[in-house]
Amino acid sequence: MKLDESFYQRTDVTLVARELLGKVLVTRINRRITSGMIVETEAYAHTEKGCHAYLNRMTPRNEVMFRAGGHTYVYLCYGIHHLFNVVTGDEGTGDAVLIRALQPIDGIKHMIERTGAAGPKRITSGPGKLTMAMGIDRNLNGKFLTGTQVWIEERGLAVPKNTINAGPRIGIDYAGADAALPWRFTIRENEWISR
DNA sequence: TAGAGGATTGAT
DNA sequence: TCAATCCTCTAC
């Protein structure tokens, strides 16, 4: 069953990031369904330097971060990789959760075809890789997660609290002290998380 | 309008 | 450790 807007529109972005673990991200693109369980996330709040919306800075790129929770925020990183985020909080907030890794479930055949990988192993174990496998690009930027192209489901996959690890986020050294915030969440010992 | 740099990845 | 690769933002 699809998560509705009330799940995303809570004020604590780190809580949403934690609770997204074990949920299932689904895309339906050109009639092809692919899905995977979320096993790694990172929280980004407008109050800290790692976030594109720090100091409420709004640009054409991050404009959708300020929309109501439940929108998607997809952007191109390093000119090569699309990164997929879920906007959280009320309209005007500027918080989001980066989806960093999935455990493939449905449409693995399509994922292999899209990525040119030899097999499913580590095919979605990183933020740039999972978007390629799921067929996500900037055409999906600004979509709402209750729509028909991309959404997140609750499938009753249990993730006990004591199996969740929290640590510093990846690749944001420029954020100074905020880079040390333990806002990266992973399912412990899951083989599908990023390096 | 030019220049610098990035929420990554895979090969060396 | 380093290059690929191009869009975005800032400064002039």
mmCIF file of C-alpha atoms (C1' of nucleotides) in Angstrom, chain B:
data_model
loop_
_atom_site.group_PDB
_atom_site.id
_atom_site.type_symbol
_atom_site.label_atom_id
_atom_site.label_comp_id
_atom_site.label_asym_id
_atom_site.label_seq_id
_atom_site.Cartn_x
_atom_site.Cartn_y
_atom_site.Cartn_z
ATOM 1 C "C1'" DT B 1 29.394 35.232 -19.485
ATOM 2 C "C1'" DA B 2 33.337 32.821 -17.614
ATOM 3 C "C1'" DG B 3 35.059 29.693 -14.131
ATOM 4 C "C1'" DA B 4 34.875 26.490 -10.368
ATOM 5 C "C1'" DG B 5 33.047 22.610 -8.237
ATOM 6 C "C1'" DG B 6 29.908 18.838 -6.991
ATOM 7 C "C1'" DA B 7 24.880 14.487 -1.755
ATOM 8 C "C1'" DT B 8 29.398 9.518 -7.397
ATOM 9 C "C1'" DT B 9 31.489 5.729 -9.523
ATOM 10 C "C1'" DG B 10 34.770 2.392 -11.242
ATOM 11 C "C1'" DA B 11 39.256 1.683 -12.764
ATOM 12 C "C1'" DT B 12 44.340 2.259 -11.596
#
